[in-house]
CSV table of C-alpha atoms and ligand atoms in Angstrom, one decimal:
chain,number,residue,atom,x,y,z
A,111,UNK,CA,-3.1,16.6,19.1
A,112,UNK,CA,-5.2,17.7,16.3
A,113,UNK,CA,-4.6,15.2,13.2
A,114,UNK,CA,-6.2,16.3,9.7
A,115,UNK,CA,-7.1,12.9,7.6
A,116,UNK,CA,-7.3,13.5,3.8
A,117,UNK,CA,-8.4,10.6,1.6
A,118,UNK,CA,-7.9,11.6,-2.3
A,119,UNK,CA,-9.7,10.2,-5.4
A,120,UNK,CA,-9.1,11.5,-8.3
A,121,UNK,CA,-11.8,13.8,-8.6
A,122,UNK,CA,-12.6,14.0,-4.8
A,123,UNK,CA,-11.1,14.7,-1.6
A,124,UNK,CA,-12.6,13.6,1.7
A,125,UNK,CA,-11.3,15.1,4.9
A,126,UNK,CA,-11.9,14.8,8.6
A,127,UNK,CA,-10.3,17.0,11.6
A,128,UNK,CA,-9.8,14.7,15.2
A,129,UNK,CA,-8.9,15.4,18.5
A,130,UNK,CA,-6.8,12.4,19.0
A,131,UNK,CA,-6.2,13.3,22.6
A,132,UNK,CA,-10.0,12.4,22.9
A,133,UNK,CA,-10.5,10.1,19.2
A,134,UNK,CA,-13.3,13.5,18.8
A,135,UNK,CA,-14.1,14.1,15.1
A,136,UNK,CA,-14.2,17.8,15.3
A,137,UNK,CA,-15.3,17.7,11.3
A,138,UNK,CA,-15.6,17.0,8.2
A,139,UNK,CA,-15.7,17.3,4.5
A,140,UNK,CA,-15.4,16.5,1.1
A,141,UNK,CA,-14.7,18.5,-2.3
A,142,UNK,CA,-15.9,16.9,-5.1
A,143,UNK,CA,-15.7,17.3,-8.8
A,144,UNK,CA,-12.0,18.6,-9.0
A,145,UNK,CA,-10.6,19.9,-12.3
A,146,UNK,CA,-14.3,19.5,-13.7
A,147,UNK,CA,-17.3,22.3,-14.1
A,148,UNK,CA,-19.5,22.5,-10.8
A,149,UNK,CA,-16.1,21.7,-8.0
A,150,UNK,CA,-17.8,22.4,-4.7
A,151,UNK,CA,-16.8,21.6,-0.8
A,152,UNK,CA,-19.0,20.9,1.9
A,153,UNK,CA,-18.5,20.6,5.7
A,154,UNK,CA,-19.9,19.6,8.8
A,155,UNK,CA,-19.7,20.5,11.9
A,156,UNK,CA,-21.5,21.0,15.3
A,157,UNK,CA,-24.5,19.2,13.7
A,158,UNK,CA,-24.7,21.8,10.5
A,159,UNK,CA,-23.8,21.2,7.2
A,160,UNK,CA,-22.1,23.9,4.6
A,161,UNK,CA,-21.7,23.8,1.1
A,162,UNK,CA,-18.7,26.1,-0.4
A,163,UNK,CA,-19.0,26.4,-4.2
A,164,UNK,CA,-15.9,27.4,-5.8
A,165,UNK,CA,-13.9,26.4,-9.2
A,166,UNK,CA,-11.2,23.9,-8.7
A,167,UNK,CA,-8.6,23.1,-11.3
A,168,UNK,CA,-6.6,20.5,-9.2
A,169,UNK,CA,-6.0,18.8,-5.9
A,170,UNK,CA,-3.8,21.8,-4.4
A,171,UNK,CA,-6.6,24.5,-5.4
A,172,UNK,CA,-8.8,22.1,-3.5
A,173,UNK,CA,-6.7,22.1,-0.9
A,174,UNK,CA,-6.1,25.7,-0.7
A,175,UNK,CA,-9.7,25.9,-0.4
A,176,UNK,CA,-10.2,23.2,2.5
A,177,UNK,CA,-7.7,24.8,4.8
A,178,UNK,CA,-9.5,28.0,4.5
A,179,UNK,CA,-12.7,26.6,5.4
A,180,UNK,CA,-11.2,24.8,8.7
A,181,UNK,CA,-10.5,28.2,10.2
A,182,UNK,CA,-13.6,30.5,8.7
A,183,UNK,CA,-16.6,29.9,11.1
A,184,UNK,CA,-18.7,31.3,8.6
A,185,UNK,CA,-18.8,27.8,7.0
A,186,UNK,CA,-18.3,25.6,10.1
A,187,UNK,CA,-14.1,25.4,10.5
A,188,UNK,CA,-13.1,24.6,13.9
A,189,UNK,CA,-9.7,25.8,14.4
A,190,UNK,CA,-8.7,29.4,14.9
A,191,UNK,CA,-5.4,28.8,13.7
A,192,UNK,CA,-4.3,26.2,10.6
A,193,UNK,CA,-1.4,25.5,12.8
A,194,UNK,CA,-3.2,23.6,15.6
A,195,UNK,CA,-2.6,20.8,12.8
A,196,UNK,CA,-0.1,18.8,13.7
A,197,UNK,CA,-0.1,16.1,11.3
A,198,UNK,CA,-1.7,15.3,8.1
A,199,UNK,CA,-2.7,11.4,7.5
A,200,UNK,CA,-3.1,10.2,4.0
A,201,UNK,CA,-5.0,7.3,2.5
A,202,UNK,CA,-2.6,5.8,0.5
A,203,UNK,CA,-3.1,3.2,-2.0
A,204,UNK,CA,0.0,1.1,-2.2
A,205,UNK,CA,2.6,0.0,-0.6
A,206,UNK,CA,4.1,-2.2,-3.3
A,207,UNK,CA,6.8,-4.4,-1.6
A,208,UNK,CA,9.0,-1.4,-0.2
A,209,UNK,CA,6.7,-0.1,3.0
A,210,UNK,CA,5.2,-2.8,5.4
A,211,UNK,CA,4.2,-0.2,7.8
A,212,UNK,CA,2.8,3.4,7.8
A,213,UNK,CA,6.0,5.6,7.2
A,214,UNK,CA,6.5,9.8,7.3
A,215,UNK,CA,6.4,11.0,3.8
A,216,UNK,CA,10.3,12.0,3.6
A,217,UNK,CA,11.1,13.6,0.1
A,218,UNK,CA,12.8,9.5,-0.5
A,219,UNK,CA,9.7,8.0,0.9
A,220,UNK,CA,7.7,10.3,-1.6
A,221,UNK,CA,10.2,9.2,-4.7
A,222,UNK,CA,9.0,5.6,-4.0
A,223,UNK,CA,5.3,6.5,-3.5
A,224,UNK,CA,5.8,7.9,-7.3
A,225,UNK,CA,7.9,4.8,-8.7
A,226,UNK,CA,4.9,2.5,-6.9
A,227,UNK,CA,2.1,4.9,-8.9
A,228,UNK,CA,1.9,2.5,-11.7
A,229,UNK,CA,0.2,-0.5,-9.3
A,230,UNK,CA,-2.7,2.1,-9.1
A,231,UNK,CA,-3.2,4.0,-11.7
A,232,UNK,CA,-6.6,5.3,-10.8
A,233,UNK,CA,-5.6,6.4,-7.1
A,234,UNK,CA,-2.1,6.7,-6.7
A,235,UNK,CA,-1.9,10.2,-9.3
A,236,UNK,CA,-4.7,11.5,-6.8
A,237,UNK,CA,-3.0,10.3,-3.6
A,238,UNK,CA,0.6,11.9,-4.6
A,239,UNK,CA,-1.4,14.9,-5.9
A,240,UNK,CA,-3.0,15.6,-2.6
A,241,UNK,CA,0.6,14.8,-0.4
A,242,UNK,CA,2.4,17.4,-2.5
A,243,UNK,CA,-0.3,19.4,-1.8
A,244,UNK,CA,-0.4,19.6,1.3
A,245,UNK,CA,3.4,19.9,1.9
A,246,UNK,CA,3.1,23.4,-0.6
A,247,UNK,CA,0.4,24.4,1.7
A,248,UNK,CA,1.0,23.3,5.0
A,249,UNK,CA,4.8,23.6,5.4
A,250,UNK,CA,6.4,21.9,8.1
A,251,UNK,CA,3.5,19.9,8.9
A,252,UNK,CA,4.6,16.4,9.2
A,253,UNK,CA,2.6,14.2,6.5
A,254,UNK,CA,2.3,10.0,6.8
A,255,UNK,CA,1.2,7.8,4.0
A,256,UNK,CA,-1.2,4.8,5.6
A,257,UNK,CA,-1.3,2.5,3.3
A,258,UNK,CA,-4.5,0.0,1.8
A,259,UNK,CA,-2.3,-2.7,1.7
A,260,UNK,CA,0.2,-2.6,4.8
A,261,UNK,CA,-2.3,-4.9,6.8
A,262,UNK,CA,-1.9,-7.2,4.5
A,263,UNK,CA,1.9,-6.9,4.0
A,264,UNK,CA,2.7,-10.4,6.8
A,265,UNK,CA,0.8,-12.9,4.2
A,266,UNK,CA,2.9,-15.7,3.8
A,267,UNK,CA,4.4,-16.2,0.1
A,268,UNK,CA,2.4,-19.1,-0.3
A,269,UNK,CA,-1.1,-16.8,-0.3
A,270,UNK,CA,0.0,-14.1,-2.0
A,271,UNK,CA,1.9,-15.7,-4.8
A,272,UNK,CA,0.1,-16.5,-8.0
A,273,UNK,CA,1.4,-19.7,-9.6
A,274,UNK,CA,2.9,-17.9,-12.4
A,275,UNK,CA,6.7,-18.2,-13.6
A,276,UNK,CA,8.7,-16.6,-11.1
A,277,UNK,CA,10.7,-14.2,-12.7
A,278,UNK,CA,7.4,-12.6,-13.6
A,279,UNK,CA,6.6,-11.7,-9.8
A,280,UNK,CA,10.6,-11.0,-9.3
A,281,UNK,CA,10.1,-8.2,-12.7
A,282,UNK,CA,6.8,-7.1,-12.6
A,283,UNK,CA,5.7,-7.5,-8.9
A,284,UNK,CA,2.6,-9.5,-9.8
A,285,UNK,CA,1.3,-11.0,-6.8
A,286,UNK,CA,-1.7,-10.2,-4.7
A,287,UNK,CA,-1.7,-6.9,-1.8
A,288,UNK,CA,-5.1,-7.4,-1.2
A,289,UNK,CA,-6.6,-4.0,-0.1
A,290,UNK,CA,-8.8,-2.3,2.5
A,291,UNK,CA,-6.1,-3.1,5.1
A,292,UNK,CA,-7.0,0.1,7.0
A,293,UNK,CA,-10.6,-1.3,7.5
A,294,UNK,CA,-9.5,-4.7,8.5
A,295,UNK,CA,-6.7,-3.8,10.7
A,296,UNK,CA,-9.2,-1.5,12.6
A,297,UNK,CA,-12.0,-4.0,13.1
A,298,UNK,CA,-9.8,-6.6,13.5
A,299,UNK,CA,-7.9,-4.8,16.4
A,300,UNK,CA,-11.5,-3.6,18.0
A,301,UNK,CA,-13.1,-7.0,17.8
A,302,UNK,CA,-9.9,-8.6,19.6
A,303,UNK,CA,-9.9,-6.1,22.2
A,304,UNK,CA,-13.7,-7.4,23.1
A,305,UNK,CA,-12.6,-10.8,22.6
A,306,UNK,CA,-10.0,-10.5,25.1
A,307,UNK,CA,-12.1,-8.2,27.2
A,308,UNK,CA,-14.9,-11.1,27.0
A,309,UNK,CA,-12.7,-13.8,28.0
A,310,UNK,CA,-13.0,-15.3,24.4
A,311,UNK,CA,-10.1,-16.6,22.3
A,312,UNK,CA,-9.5,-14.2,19.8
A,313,UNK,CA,-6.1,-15.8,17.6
A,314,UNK,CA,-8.6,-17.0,14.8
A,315,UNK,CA,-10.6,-14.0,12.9
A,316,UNK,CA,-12.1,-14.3,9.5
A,317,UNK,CA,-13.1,-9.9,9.0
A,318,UNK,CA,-15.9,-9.2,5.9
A,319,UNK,CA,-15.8,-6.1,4.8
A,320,UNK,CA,-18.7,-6.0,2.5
A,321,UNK,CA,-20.0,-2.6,1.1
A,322,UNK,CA,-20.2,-1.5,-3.1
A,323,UNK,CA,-16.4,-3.5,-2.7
A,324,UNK,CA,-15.9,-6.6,-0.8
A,325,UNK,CA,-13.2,-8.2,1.1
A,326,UNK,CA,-12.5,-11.0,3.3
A,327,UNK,CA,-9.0,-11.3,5.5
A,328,UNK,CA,-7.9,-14.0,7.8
A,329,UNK,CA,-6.3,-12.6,10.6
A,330,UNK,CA,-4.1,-14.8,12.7
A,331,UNK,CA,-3.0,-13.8,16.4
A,332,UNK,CA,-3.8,-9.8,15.1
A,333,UNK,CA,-1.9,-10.3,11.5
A,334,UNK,CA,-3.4,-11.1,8.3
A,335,UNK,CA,-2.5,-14.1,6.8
A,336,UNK,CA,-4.9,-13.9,3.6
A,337,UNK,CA,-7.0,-11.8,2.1
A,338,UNK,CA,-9.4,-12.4,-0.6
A,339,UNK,CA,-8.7,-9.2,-3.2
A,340,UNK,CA,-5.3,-9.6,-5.0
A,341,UNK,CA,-3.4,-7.4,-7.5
A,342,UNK,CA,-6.0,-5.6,-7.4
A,343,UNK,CA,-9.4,-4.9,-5.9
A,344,UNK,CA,-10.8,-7.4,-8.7
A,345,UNK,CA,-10.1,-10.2,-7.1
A,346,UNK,CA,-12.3,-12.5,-4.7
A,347,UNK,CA,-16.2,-11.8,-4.0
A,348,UNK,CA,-18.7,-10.9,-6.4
A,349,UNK,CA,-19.5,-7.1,-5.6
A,350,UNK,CA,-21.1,-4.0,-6.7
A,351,UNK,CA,-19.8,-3.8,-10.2
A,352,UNK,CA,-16.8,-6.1,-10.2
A,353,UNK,CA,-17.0,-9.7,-10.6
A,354,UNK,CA,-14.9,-11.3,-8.2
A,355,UNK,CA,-12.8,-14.8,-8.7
A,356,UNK,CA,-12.6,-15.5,-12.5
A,357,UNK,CA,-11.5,-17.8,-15.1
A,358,UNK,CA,-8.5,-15.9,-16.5
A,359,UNK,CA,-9.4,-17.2,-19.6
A,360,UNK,CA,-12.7,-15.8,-19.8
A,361,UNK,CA,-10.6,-12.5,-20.9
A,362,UNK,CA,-10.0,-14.6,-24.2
A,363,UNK,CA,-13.6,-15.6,-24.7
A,364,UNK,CA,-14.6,-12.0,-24.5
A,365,UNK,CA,-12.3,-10.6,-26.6
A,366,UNK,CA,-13.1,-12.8,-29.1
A,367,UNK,CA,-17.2,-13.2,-28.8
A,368,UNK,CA,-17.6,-9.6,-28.5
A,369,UNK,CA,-14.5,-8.3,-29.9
A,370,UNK,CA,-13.4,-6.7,-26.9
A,371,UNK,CA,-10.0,-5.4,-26.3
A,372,UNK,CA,-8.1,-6.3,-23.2
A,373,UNK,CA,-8.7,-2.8,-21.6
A,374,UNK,CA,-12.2,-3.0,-22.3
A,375,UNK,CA,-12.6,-6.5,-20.5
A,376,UNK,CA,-11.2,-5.5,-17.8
A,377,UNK,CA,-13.4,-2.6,-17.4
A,378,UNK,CA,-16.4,-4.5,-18.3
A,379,UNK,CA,-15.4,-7.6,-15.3
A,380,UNK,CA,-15.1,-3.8,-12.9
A,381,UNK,CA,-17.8,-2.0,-13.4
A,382,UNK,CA,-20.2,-3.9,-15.3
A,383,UNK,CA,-20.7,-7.3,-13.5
A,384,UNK,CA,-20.9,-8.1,-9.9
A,385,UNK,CA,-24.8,-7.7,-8.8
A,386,UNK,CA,-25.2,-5.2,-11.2
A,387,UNK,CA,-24.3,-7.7,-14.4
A,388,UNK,CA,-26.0,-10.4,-13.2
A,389,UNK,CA,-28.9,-9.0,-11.6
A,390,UNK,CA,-29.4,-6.6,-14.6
A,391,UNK,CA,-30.8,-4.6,-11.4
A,392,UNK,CA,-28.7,-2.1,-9.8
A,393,UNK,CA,-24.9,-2.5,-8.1
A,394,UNK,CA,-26.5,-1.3,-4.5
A,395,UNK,CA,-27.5,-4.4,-2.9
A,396,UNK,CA,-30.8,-2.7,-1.3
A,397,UNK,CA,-32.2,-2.2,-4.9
A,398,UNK,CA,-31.3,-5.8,-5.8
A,399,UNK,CA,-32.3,-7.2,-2.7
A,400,UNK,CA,-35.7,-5.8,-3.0
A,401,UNK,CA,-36.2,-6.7,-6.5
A,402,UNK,CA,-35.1,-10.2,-5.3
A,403,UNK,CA,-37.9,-10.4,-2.6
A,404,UNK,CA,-40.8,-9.4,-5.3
A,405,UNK,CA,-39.5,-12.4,-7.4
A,406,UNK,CA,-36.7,-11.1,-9.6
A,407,UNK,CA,-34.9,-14.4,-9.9
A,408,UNK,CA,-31.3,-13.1,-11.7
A,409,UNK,CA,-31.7,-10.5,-8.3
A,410,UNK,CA,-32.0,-13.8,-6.0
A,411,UNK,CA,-29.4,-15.4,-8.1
A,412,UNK,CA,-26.8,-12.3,-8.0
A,413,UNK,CA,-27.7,-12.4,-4.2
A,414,UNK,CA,-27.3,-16.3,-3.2
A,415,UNK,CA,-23.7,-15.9,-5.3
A,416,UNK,CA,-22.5,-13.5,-2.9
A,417,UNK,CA,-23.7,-15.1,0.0
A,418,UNK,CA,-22.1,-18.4,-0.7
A,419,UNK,CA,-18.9,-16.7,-2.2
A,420,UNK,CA,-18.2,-14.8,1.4
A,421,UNK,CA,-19.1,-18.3,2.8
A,422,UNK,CA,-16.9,-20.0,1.5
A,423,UNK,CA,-13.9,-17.8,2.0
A,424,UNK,CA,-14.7,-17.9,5.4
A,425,UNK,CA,-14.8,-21.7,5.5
A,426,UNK,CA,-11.0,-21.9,3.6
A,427,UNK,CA,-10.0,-19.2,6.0
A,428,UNK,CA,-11.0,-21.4,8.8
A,429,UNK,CA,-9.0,-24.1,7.1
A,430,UNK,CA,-5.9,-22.1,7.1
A,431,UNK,CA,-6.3,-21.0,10.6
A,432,UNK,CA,-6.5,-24.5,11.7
A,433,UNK,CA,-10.2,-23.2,13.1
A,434,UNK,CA,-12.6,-20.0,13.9
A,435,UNK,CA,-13.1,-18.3,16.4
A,436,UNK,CA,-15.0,-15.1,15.8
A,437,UNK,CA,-16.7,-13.6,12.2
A,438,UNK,CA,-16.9,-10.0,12.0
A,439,UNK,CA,-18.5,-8.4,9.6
A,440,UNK,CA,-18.4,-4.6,8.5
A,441,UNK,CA,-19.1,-2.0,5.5
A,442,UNK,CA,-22.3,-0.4,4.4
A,443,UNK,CA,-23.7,-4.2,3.3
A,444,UNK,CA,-21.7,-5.8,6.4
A,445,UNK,CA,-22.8,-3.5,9.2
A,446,UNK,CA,-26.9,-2.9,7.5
A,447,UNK,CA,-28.0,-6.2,5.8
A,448,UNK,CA,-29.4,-9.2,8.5
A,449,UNK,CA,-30.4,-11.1,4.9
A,450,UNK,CA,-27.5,-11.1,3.5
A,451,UNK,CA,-25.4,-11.5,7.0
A,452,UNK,CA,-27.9,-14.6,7.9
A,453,UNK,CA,-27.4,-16.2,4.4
A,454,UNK,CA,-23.3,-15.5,4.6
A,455,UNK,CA,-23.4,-18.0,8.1
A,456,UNK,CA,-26.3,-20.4,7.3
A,457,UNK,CA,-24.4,-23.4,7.0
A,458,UNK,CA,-21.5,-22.9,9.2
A,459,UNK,CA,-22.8,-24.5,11.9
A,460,UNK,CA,-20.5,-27.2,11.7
A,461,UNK,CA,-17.8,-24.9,12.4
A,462,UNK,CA,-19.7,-24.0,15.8
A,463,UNK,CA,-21.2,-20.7,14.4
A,464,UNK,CA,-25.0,-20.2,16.3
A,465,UNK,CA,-26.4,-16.9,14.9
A,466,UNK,CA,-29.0,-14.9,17.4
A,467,UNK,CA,-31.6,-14.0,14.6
A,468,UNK,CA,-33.6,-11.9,16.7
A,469,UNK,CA,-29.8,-10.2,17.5
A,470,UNK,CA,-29.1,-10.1,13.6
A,471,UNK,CA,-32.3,-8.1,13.1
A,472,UNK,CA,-31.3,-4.9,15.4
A,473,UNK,CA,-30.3,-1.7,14.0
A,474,UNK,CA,-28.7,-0.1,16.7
A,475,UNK,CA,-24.9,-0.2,16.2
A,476,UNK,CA,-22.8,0.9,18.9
A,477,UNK,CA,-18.8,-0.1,18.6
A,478,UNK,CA,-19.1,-3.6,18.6
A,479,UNK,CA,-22.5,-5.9,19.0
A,480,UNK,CA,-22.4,-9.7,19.2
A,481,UNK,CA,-25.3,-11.3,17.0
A,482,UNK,CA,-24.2,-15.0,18.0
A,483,UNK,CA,-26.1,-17.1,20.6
A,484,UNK,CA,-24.2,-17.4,24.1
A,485,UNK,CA,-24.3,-21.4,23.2
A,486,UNK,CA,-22.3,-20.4,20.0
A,487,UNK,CA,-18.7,-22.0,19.6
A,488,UNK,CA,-17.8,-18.8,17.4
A,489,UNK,CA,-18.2,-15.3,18.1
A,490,UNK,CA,-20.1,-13.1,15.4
A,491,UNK,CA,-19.6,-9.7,15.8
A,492,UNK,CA,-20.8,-6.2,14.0
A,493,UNK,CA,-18.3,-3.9,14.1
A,494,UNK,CA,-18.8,-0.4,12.1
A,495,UNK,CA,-15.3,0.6,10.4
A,496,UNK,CA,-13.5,3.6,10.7
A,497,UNK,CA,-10.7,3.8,8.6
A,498,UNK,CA,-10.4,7.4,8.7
A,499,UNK,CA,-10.0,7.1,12.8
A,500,UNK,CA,-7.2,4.3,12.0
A,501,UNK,CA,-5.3,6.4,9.8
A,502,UNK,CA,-5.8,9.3,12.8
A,503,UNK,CA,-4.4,6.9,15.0
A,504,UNK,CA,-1.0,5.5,12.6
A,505,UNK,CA,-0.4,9.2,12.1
A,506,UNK,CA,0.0,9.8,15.6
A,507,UNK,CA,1.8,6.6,16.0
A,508,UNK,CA,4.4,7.4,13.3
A,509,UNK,CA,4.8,11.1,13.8
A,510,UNK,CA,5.3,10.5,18.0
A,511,UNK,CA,7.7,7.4,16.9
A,512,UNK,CA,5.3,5.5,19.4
B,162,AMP,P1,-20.1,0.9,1.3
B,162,AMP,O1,-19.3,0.7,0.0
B,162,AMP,O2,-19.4,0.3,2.5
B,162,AMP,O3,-20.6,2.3,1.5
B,162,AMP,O4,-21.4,0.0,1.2
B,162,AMP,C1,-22.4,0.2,0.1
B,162,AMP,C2,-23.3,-0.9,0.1
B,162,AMP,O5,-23.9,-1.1,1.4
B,162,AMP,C3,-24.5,-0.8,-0.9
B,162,AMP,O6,-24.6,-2.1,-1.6
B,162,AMP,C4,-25.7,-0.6,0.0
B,162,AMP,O7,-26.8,-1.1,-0.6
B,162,AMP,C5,-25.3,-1.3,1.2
B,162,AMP,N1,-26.1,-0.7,2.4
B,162,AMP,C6,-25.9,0.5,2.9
B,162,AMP,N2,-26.9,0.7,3.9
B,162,AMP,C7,-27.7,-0.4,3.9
B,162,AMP,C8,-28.8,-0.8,4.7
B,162,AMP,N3,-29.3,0.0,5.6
B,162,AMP,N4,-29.3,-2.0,4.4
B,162,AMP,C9,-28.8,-2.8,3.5
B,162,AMP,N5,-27.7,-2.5,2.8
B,162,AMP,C10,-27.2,-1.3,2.9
């Protein structure tokens, strides 16, 4: 069964084409600038990449163009037919409170999609875009919505309520999703699949995905029970740009030192703090990290914040697990950086974490690799995500009724 994976921003579309018979990524893609001057695809395949450049005035010209290129070999398609595509999985950004699962895009499951579109305004448009899309262009074709936030869907009510007055949560829906579910639900599964396989406990996991965004979830006996992002991604960690845990009221302060409006603190806390704001460096940890190590001391500072931020999510989610029994850690920061993994776990020793530093130092990074000492009470794992494989895999799920 060949499964085609789209993931829609709202200028962008990355795809990928498995084999889910075999989990083989048979390619993939991306189309960026959509509905702006310069719209081009590229493709890979068979070790070659192509780049297509073509005017695109919105997500179903894009997608026009991206079936095209999966059958013309001239530019690296791999399927001699577009109906070897049995199912299209979509990235979708929210769930709100009516899906706690992956669910087949049904013209009523599409209506709620659209009444949900509001709890993310910056992806949902793009994400309902691409689905209708794809249903113009690949008739027939069964289409699922996997969602960011269905992993975290089994918190209990007291994690993801905020204490505000109830009816506002009953009116509004303000409480916390928390969001790359996909990533955690995949790591998460891996890493207790080696657990098990190992002969290690594997109810308590505490999963950092750290990357340009950060999140940390608590996943008890394979559900999440917390997660560290809330209404929206601007919760929790420091990270690239966004600033993490903050003093609602700062938004008050702001508006009146710098006589900010609401919207514009809001953009300010998302894409002008994190290690960018308080480094004054760059919001790519490499940059800042290196400016740190010649003696840049607001790098350093924007550095030792995230460490002990992630640290000390991991410790509360340690208390609400009643214990710990394995880390994992993930995403372009979690999967690359020993510093800042080392600095995350320095101190948990009292919770029985033992890291291997010379371990922690390797690059190589097959599916899962332990960088904890064999005397350590708590496994510490790398796993590398794949969300688009875990949507691949949901898709199939769904679609077969499995
Ligand atoms: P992501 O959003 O998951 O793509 O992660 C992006 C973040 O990962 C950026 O802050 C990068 O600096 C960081 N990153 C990616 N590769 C490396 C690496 N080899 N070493 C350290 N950090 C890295």
């Amino acid at each position: 069964m060949k499964v085609l994976v789209v993931n829609a921003g709202s200028s962008s579309l990355k795809y990928q084409v498995i084999e889910m018979n075999t989990e083989t990524l048979l390619c993939k893609g991306g189309i960026e600038r959509i509905g702006i001057e310069g719209s081009n695809l590229t493709q890979e395949s068979g070790g070659k990449k192509y780049n297509v450049e073509k005017p695109l005035a919105n997500h179903t010209e894009g997608f026009d163009l991206l079936i095209k290129c999966l059958t013309d070999k001239s530019v690296g398609g791999v399927l001699d037919d577009i109906s070897e595509i049995e199912a299209v999985g979509h990235r979708v950004l929210h769930t709100g409170t009516d899906f706690d699962d992956s669910v087949l895009i049904t013209p009523e499951a599409l209506k709620i999609l659209e009444k949900n579109a509001f709890l993310g305004p910056l992806h949902m448009p793009a994400n309902i875009a691409c689905v209708k899309s794809c249903m113009q262009v690949l008739p027939g074709v069964p289409n699922v919505a996997v969602f960011d936030t269905a992993f975290h869907t089994t918190m209990p009510a007291y994690a993801y309520m905020y204490a505000i007055p109830y009816e506002d949560y009953e009116q509004f829906k303000i409480r916390r999703y928390g969001f790359h579910g996909t990533s955690h639900k995949f790591v998460s599964q891996t890493a207790k699949k080696w657990l098990e396989d190992n002969g290690f406990a594997s109810g308590r996991i505490v999963t950092c995905h750290l990357g340009n965004g950060s999140s940390i979830t608590a996943v008890k006996d394979g559900k999440c029970v917390d997660t560290s992002m809330g209404m929206t991604p601007l919760e929790g960690v420091p990270m690239g740009t966004r600033s993490g845990d903050i003093d609602a009221s700062v938004v008050e302060f702001l508006c009146n030192f710098k006589k900010m409006t609401v919207g514009e603190v809001i953009t300010y806390l998302n894409k002008k703090s994190g290690f960018l704001g308080v480094s004054g460096v760059s919001s790519d940890s490499r940059n800042m990290l290196e400016e740190a190590h010649k003696g840049n001391e607001r790098a350093r500072l924007a550095a030792d914040m995230f460490t002990y931020k992630v640290k000390k999510y991991i410790g509360s989610y340690a208390a609400a697990m009643g214990g710990l029994d394995c880390i994992v850690f993930t995403g372009g920061i979690g999967e690359n950086s020993d510093e800042m993994r080392e600095g995350i776990v320095k101190g948990l020793e009292f919770l029985g974490v033992e890291l291997d530093k010379a371990e922690n130092k390797k690059r190589e990074k097959p599916p899962v690799r332990e960088i904890s000492t064999k005397a350590s009470k708590v496994r510490v794992l790398i796993v590398p995500t794949n969300e688009e494989l875990m949507i691949a895999r949901d898709t199939r799920r769904i679609v077969k009724g499995e």
